[in-house]
Tab-separated table of C-alpha atoms in Angstrom:
chain	number	residue	atom	x	y	z
A	18	MET	CA	6.134	86.504	96.003
A	19	ASN	CA	7.401	89.624	97.724
A	20	ARG	CA	9.096	89.132	101.136
A	21	THR	CA	7.677	91.271	103.951
A	22	PHE	CA	9.864	94.160	104.936
A	23	THR	CA	10.934	93.647	108.548
A	24	LEU	CA	12.333	95.866	111.264
A	25	ALA	CA	15.768	94.231	110.656
A	26	ASP	CA	15.425	95.327	107.046
A	27	LEU	CA	14.730	98.867	108.086
A	28	GLU	CA	17.795	98.931	110.420
A	29	ALA	CA	20.033	97.649	107.571
A	30	LEU	CA	18.455	100.127	105.244
A	31	ILE	CA	19.008	103.033	107.596
A	32	ASP	CA	22.582	102.044	108.427
A	33	ARG	CA	23.482	101.755	104.760
A	34	CYS	CA	21.530	104.672	103.275
A	35	GLY	CA	20.570	106.945	106.014
A	36	SER	CA	17.043	108.048	106.805
A	37	ASP	CA	16.323	110.215	103.787
A	38	PRO	CA	13.978	108.312	101.463
A	39	HIS	CA	15.681	110.113	98.474
A	40	ASP	CA	18.765	108.091	99.274
A	41	TRP	CA	16.944	104.803	99.333
A	42	PRO	CA	16.673	102.266	96.580
A	43	ARG	CA	13.607	102.899	94.358
A	44	GLY	CA	10.454	101.341	95.691
A	45	THR	CA	11.651	100.986	99.231
A	46	ALA	CA	9.835	103.917	100.581
A	47	ASP	CA	6.441	102.082	100.213
A	48	SER	CA	7.680	98.991	102.148
A	49	VAL	CA	8.971	101.355	104.851
A	50	ASN	CA	5.661	103.229	105.011
A	51	ALA	CA	3.743	99.904	105.498
A	52	LEU	CA	6.085	98.670	108.157
A	53	VAL	CA	5.985	102.029	110.103
A	54	ALA	CA	2.177	101.940	110.023
A	55	ARG	CA	1.956	98.555	111.664
A	56	ASP	CA	5.087	98.536	113.974
A	57	ASP	CA	5.778	101.040	116.740
A	58	HIS	CA	9.429	99.962	117.004
A	59	ALA	CA	9.849	100.701	113.359
A	60	ARG	CA	8.401	104.136	113.631
A	61	ARG	CA	10.534	105.014	116.626
A	62	LEU	CA	13.674	103.671	114.818
A	63	LEU	CA	12.882	105.914	111.830
A	64	GLU	CA	12.170	108.874	114.136
A	65	THR	CA	15.496	108.330	115.956
A	66	ALA	CA	17.420	107.993	112.640
A	67	ARG	CA	15.811	111.129	111.212
A	68	ALA	CA	16.573	113.155	114.437
A	69	LEU	CA	20.118	111.797	114.291
A	70	ASP	CA	20.641	112.797	110.603
A	71	ALA	CA	19.309	116.200	111.349
A	72	ASP	CA	21.747	116.698	114.207
A	73	LEU	CA	24.511	115.254	112.092
A	74	GLY	CA	23.579	117.766	109.355
A	75	ALA	CA	23.830	120.709	111.805
A	76	ILE	CA	27.073	119.505	113.205
A	77	ALA	CA	28.689	118.873	109.854
A	78	ALA	CA	27.292	121.910	108.131
A	79	PRO	CA	30.192	123.732	106.398
A	80	ALA	CA	30.893	127.285	107.553
A	81	ALA	CA	31.498	130.028	105.087
A	82	THR	CA	35.205	131.181	104.702
A	83	ASP	CA	35.945	134.346	106.501
A	84	ALA	CA	38.422	136.860	105.146
A	85	ALA	CA	40.662	136.387	108.331
A	86	LEU	CA	41.144	132.721	107.614
A	87	VAL	CA	42.395	133.645	104.042
A	88	GLY	CA	44.791	136.188	105.615
A	89	ARG	CA	46.130	133.584	108.150
A	90	VAL	CA	46.727	131.027	105.578
A	91	LEU	CA	48.581	133.455	103.276
A	92	GLN	CA	50.661	134.664	106.256
A	93	THR	CA	51.539	131.040	107.227
A	94	VAL	CA	52.601	130.316	103.591
A	95	ARG	CA	54.833	133.418	103.543
A	96	GLU	CA	56.511	132.626	106.964
A	97	ARG	CA	56.957	128.921	106.079
A	98	GLN	CA	58.476	129.993	102.674
A	99	ARG	CA	60.681	132.430	104.404
A	100	GLY	CA	61.589	129.733	106.978
A	101	ASP	CA	62.600	127.384	104.290
A	102	MET	CA	64.913	130.062	102.643
A	103	THR	CA	66.296	131.049	105.910
A	104	SER	CA	67.293	127.519	106.884
A	105	LEU	CA	69.038	127.165	103.486
A	106	ALA	CA	70.828	130.519	104.101
A	107	THR	CA	71.916	129.640	107.544
A	108	LEU	CA	73.246	126.235	106.228
A	109	PHE	CA	75.808	128.085	104.219
A	110	THR	CA	77.214	130.798	106.723
A	111	PRO	CA	81.067	131.467	106.667
A	112	VAL	CA	81.388	130.000	110.152
A	113	ARG	CA	79.574	126.798	109.106
A	114	MET	CA	81.630	126.568	105.835
A	115	ALA	CA	84.733	127.023	107.792
A	116	ALA	CA	83.663	124.237	110.237
A	117	PHE	CA	82.785	121.840	107.310
A	118	ALA	CA	86.097	122.540	105.753
A	119	GLY	CA	87.937	121.819	109.128
A	120	ALA	CA	85.942	118.666	109.664
A	121	ALA	CA	86.790	117.576	106.091
A	122	VAL	CA	90.652	118.195	106.592
A	123	GLY	CA	90.453	116.252	110.009
A	124	CYS	CA	88.725	113.303	108.248
A	125	ILE	CA	91.480	113.253	105.562
A	126	ALA	CA	94.165	113.374	108.283
A	127	LEU	CA	92.532	110.624	110.243
A	128	GLY	CA	92.116	108.497	107.182
A	129	ALA	CA	95.815	108.994	106.134
A	130	THR	CA	97.001	108.166	109.746
A	131	LEU	CA	94.828	104.957	109.969
A	132	GLY	CA	96.063	104.019	106.496
A	133	LEU	CA	99.774	104.450	107.505
A	134	VAL	CA	99.311	102.583	110.744
A	135	ILE	CA	97.513	99.657	109.136
A	136	ASP	CA	100.187	99.577	106.397
A	137	GLN	CA	102.928	99.772	109.127
A	138	THR	CA	101.521	96.954	111.089
A	139	ALA	CA	101.264	94.837	107.840
A	140	THR	CA	104.656	95.414	106.521
A	141	GLN	CA	106.848	97.087	109.257
A	142	SER	CA	108.956	98.762	106.595
A	143	TYR	CA	108.742	102.402	105.386
A	144	SER	CA	109.950	104.495	102.443
A	145	GLN	CA	111.645	107.709	103.443
A	146	GLY	CA	108.489	109.625	102.446
A	147	GLU	CA	106.329	107.539	104.719
A	148	GLU	CA	108.723	107.996	107.662
A	149	VAL	CA	108.537	111.833	107.109
A	150	ALA	CA	104.717	111.552	107.009
A	151	LEU	CA	104.667	109.451	110.300
A	152	LEU	CA	106.903	111.986	111.950
A	153	VAL	CA	104.676	114.904	110.923
A	154	LEU	CA	101.594	113.021	112.128
A	155	GLY	CA	103.231	112.096	115.405
A	156	VAL	CA	103.190	108.271	114.962
A	157	GLY	CA	106.073	106.117	116.050
A	158	GLU	CA	107.590	103.024	114.208
A	159	ASP	CA	105.658	100.758	116.548
A	160	GLY	CA	102.453	102.331	115.423
A	161	THR	CA	102.139	104.429	118.635
A	162	GLY	CA	102.678	108.074	119.094
A	163	PHE	CA	106.303	109.219	119.423
A	164	GLY	CA	107.596	109.651	123.049
A	165	GLU	CA	109.714	112.404	124.339
A	166	GLY	CA	113.201	112.455	122.751
A	167	ASP	CA	112.029	110.166	119.803
A	168	SER	CA	113.649	110.962	116.606
A	169	LEU	CA	113.989	109.456	113.270
B	2	MET	CA	-3.697	104.323	111.364
B	3	ALA	CA	-1.339	104.431	108.503
B	4	ALA	CA	1.527	106.767	109.001
B	5	SER	CA	3.525	108.023	106.031
B	6	ILE	CA	7.276	108.544	106.246
B	7	ASP	CA	7.000	112.249	106.274
B	8	ALA	CA	4.200	112.249	108.902
B	9	VAL	CA	6.487	110.091	111.194
B	10	ALA	CA	9.223	112.628	111.552
B	11	GLY	CA	8.083	115.855	109.698
B	12	PRO	CA	9.575	117.194	106.544
B	13	LEU	CA	12.979	116.171	105.451
B	14	ASN	CA	16.005	117.840	107.036
B	15	ARG	CA	16.798	120.096	103.986
B	16	GLN	CA	19.694	121.616	105.574
B	17	SER	CA	21.747	118.737	104.542
B	18	HIS	CA	20.165	118.613	100.978
B	19	PRO	CA	20.410	121.997	99.508
B	20	THR	CA	18.048	122.549	96.621
B	21	THR	CA	20.242	125.163	95.056
B	22	HIS	CA	21.925	123.864	92.012
B	23	VAL	CA	25.687	123.790	92.143
B	24	ASP	CA	27.596	123.329	88.950
B	25	THR	CA	30.367	121.104	90.123
B	26	ASN	CA	31.951	120.983	86.701
B	27	ALA	CA	32.355	124.818	86.679
B	28	ILE	CA	33.778	124.619	90.284
B	29	GLU	CA	36.274	121.953	89.275
B	30	ASP	CA	37.331	123.864	86.129
B	31	GLY	CA	37.919	126.936	88.272
B	32	ASP	CA	39.796	124.970	90.952
B	33	ALA	CA	42.078	123.387	88.315
B	34	MET	CA	42.708	126.785	86.995
B	35	LEU	CA	43.485	128.241	90.366
B	36	LEU	CA	45.806	125.314	91.135
B	37	ALA	CA	47.859	125.911	87.818
B	38	ARG	CA	48.271	129.471	88.890
B	39	ILE	CA	49.312	128.444	92.489
B	40	GLY	CA	51.771	126.129	90.810
B	41	ARG	CA	53.308	129.312	89.179
B	42	GLY	CA	53.556	130.910	92.579
B	43	ASP	CA	50.418	133.180	92.333
B	44	GLU	CA	49.436	134.029	95.999
B	45	ARG	CA	46.198	135.560	94.768
B	46	ALA	CA	45.109	132.206	93.370
B	47	LEU	CA	45.827	130.585	96.694
B	48	ALA	CA	43.781	133.282	98.404
B	49	GLU	CA	40.877	132.400	96.017
B	50	LEU	CA	41.223	128.736	96.639
B	51	VAL	CA	41.065	129.177	100.266
B	52	GLN	CA	38.169	131.527	99.959
B	53	ARG	CA	36.250	128.852	98.028
B	54	HIS	CA	37.187	125.799	100.135
B	55	GLY	CA	38.872	126.948	103.469
B	56	GLY	CA	35.585	127.163	105.380
B	57	ARG	CA	34.348	123.646	104.695
B	58	ILE	CA	37.855	122.293	105.427
B	59	ARG	CA	37.985	124.112	108.627
B	60	SER	CA	34.507	122.890	109.627
B	61	LEU	CA	35.361	119.289	108.880
B	62	ALA	CA	38.723	119.598	110.766
B	63	LEU	CA	36.791	121.238	113.838
B	64	ARG	CA	34.137	118.558	113.972
B	65	PHE	CA	36.751	115.893	113.502
B	66	THR	CA	39.232	117.087	116.234
B	67	GLY	CA	36.802	118.997	118.418
B	68	SER	CA	39.453	121.612	118.788
B	69	ALA	CA	39.545	125.152	117.071
B	70	ALA	CA	43.274	125.332	117.467
B	71	ASP	CA	43.871	122.021	115.839
B	72	ALA	CA	41.322	122.739	113.082
B	73	GLU	CA	43.250	125.985	112.376
B	74	ASP	CA	46.539	124.019	112.164
B	75	ILE	CA	45.010	121.558	109.873
B	76	VAL	CA	43.747	124.255	107.541
B	77	GLN	CA	47.236	125.899	107.431
B	78	ASP	CA	49.019	122.656	106.925
B	79	THR	CA	46.671	121.715	104.191
B	80	PHE	CA	46.995	124.803	102.197
B	81	TRP	CA	50.693	124.934	102.781
B	82	SER	CA	50.806	121.382	101.034
B	83	VAL	CA	48.601	122.647	98.384
B	84	TRP	CA	50.978	125.584	97.780
B	85	ARG	CA	54.127	123.390	97.690
B	86	LYS	CA	52.781	120.532	95.510
B	87	ALA	CA	50.529	122.531	93.116
B	88	GLY	CA	53.173	122.621	90.545
B	89	ARG	CA	53.636	118.945	90.549
B	90	TRP	CA	49.870	118.084	90.852
B	91	ASP	CA	48.654	115.668	88.310
B	92	ALA	CA	44.868	115.234	88.069
B	93	ARG	CA	44.606	111.657	86.718
B	94	GLY	CA	40.796	111.865	87.181
B	95	VAL	CA	40.966	113.175	90.749
B	96	LYS	CA	39.176	116.412	91.535
B	97	VAL	CA	41.159	119.379	93.162
B	98	LEU	CA	38.653	119.396	95.940
B	99	THR	CA	38.903	115.677	96.491
B	100	TRP	CA	42.698	116.085	96.721
B	101	ILE	CA	42.389	118.981	99.069
B	102	TYR	CA	39.965	116.960	101.345
B	103	ARG	CA	42.388	113.940	101.172
B	104	ILE	CA	45.332	116.040	102.472
B	105	ALA	CA	43.072	117.540	105.213
B	106	LEU	CA	41.584	114.259	106.277
B	107	ASN	CA	45.191	112.649	106.402
B	108	ARG	CA	46.151	115.474	108.595
B	109	CYS	CA	43.156	114.824	110.885
B	110	ILE	CA	43.857	111.171	111.060
B	111	ASP	CA	47.452	111.583	111.852
B	112	LEU	CA	46.662	114.158	114.526
B	113	ASP	CA	44.165	111.639	116.061
B	114	ARG	CA	46.790	109.002	116.076
B	115	ARG	CA	49.335	111.146	117.719
B	116	ARG	CA	46.758	112.280	120.298
B	117	LYS	CA	45.986	108.686	121.185
B	118	VAL	CA	49.588	107.912	121.666
B	119	ARG	CA	50.022	110.961	123.824
B	120	ARG	CA	46.943	110.149	125.929
B	121	ALA	CA	48.151	106.557	126.304
B	122	VAL	CA	51.481	107.831	127.822
B	123	GLY	CA	49.679	110.476	129.872
B	124	LEU	CA	51.056	113.457	128.126
B	125	ASP	CA	47.597	114.723	126.740
B	126	THR	CA	44.217	115.230	128.295
B	127	VAL	CA	40.847	114.463	126.769
B	128	ASP	CA	39.303	117.490	125.060
B	129	ASP	CA	35.950	118.964	126.030
B	130	PRO	CA	33.266	118.292	123.310
B	131	VAL	CA	33.291	121.180	120.712
B	132	GLU	CA	30.487	123.631	120.872
B	133	PRO	CA	27.474	122.778	118.662
B	134	ALA	CA	27.089	124.769	115.364
B	135	PRO	CA	25.954	128.364	115.525
B	136	GLY	CA	22.200	128.880	115.317
B	137	ALA	CA	21.402	126.308	117.901
B	138	GLU	CA	22.339	128.244	121.039
B	139	HIS	CA	18.936	129.536	121.809
B	140	ARG	CA	17.546	126.051	122.507
B	141	ALA	CA	19.127	124.311	125.538
B	142	VAL	CA	17.679	120.895	124.826
B	143	VAL	CA	18.716	121.013	121.135
B	144	ARG	CA	22.167	122.207	122.278
B	145	ASP	CA	22.502	119.303	124.737
B	146	GLU	CA	21.499	116.776	122.150
B	147	LEU	CA	23.816	118.293	119.638
B	148	LYS	CA	26.737	118.240	122.176
B	149	ALA	CA	25.959	114.514	122.900
B	150	VAL	CA	25.920	113.653	119.213
B	151	THR	CA	29.134	115.576	118.730
B	152	ALA	CA	30.692	113.684	121.535
B	153	ASP	CA	29.516	110.347	120.032
B	154	VAL	CA	30.954	111.374	116.649
B	155	LYS	CA	34.118	112.198	118.228
B	156	ALA	CA	34.357	108.878	120.023
B	157	LEU	CA	34.097	107.032	116.663
B	158	PRO	CA	37.225	105.626	115.091
B	159	ALA	CA	39.036	108.074	112.994
B	160	ARG	CA	37.961	106.703	109.563
B	161	GLN	CA	34.375	106.186	110.604
B	162	ARG	CA	34.282	109.769	111.962
B	163	ALA	CA	35.698	111.157	108.765
B	164	ALA	CA	33.207	109.175	106.693
B	165	ILE	CA	30.126	110.245	108.610
B	166	LEU	CA	31.205	113.844	108.755
B	167	LEU	CA	31.719	113.839	104.989
B	168	ALA	CA	28.377	112.122	104.437
B	169	SER	CA	26.538	114.305	106.588
B	170	THR	CA	27.334	117.651	104.626
B	171	GLY	CA	24.686	116.246	102.400
B	172	ASP	CA	26.356	116.996	98.919
B	173	VAL	CA	28.626	114.056	98.494
B	174	ALA	CA	28.021	110.503	97.301
B	175	THR	CA	29.679	107.432	98.725
B	176	THR	CA	31.996	107.380	95.790
B	177	GLU	CA	33.339	110.887	96.449
B	178	ILE	CA	33.662	109.918	100.212
B	179	ALA	CA	35.668	107.055	99.210
B	180	ALA	CA	37.964	109.111	96.956
B	181	ARG	CA	38.429	111.730	99.681
B	182	LEU	CA	39.465	109.055	102.129
B	183	GLY	CA	41.572	107.103	99.646
B	184	VAL	CA	39.658	103.870	100.156
B	185	SER	CA	37.350	101.653	97.900
B	186	GLU	CA	33.649	102.484	97.716
B	187	GLY	CA	32.790	99.263	99.532
B	188	ALA	CA	35.130	100.204	102.372
B	189	ALA	CA	33.541	103.750	102.539
B	190	GLU	CA	30.070	102.090	102.704
B	191	GLN	CA	31.157	99.843	105.533
B	192	LEU	CA	32.610	102.735	107.490
B	193	LEU	CA	29.337	104.569	107.127
B	194	VAL	CA	27.219	101.680	108.018
B	195	ARG	CA	29.319	101.081	111.275
B	196	ALA	CA	29.271	104.731	112.119
B	197	ARG	CA	25.515	105.184	111.633
B	198	ARG	CA	24.706	101.999	113.638
B	199	THR	CA	27.038	103.056	116.520
B	200	LEU	CA	25.594	106.645	116.615
B	201	ARG	CA	21.982	105.279	116.383
B	202	GLN	CA	22.559	102.821	119.308
B	203	LYS	CA	23.997	105.650	121.356
B	204	LYS	CA	21.056	107.863	120.619
B	205	MET	CA	18.525	105.224	121.375
B	206	GLU	CA	20.265	104.638	124.823
B	207	ARG	CA	20.228	108.338	125.528
B	208	ASP	CA	16.469	108.469	124.573
B	209	ALA	CA	15.644	105.505	126.652
B	210	VAL	CA	17.386	107.045	129.768
B	211	GLY	CA	15.482	110.367	129.110
B	212	ASP	CA	12.169	108.498	128.792
B	213	GLY	CA	12.966	106.664	132.116
B	214	ASP	CA	13.718	110.067	133.776
B	215	ARG	CA	10.479	111.624	132.582
B	216	ALA	CA	8.426	108.614	133.702
B	217	ARG	CA	9.764	108.925	137.186
């Protein structure tokens, strides 16, 4: 026995497939026709769904591409590509390279100092070479900087 | 009196169902060839791809964001991504247009998320609804209704909005909508069901208010 198509069925159908009978499952249109013929609510529901779909169709209608859009996209691509290359070039300017080199030397000096200080606190005895290094770096035997008049 | 479906609401809205036959395979083949050329740095191929699909991407972004400036940014970003990634693009059963749509929709959804955050912290104001599609200007009532529906669409959650806008172009099946959104077919169907239900309810509320005003 066929179940009668109800208003709730129509609502579910419209929510799932829209209001266009071409998008409905085969055979559904007859059931909808019968319902719409006997039920004003169903008729209004279908009218509303149709009107809404028409509005959505108008809103979402794709526009043609104008030549200006193509031009703007190409211009953007060229600018961003140039920007990428420029940022790479500016990364390696002589001033930046010198700054990087200076920072690297500073890091090495700091590392050597810390290494010597830690070594000094651990053993408190130096070879002659280490003492010269400490003097050059300005670190006293107690691990602090040399004061005025300090000497080896 | 028995009323047929067509008698209820007149002829189908053919605007969303163009009868002209479109050979999607030929378009896809053409897109794939263009993408290969773009991957080799061919600007003319990019221009042709934008010519083919730029308009529809821009329309979608415009309806999604409600802002011409944002839509323009999304189109630029989308094709910049296409330009950069074309050389590494691997089809794996995904159409070029589906991929382009996915890039654009991700941009749309990201922008929407950022907008919400900015609004939440008071850095952004709510946009005015976008003007309705050209061709409807001469009818004030139609324009008002289109404005209202446009505002309703804009109030939908981002993914529902994207799904209903894709579905309303009329030439895409739920499978393709799912692919463009990067979700399962079932999830896409659910997004459409929720979007349609919300929009229909809002329209019925508006109609009821309109009927009440006319009765007074």
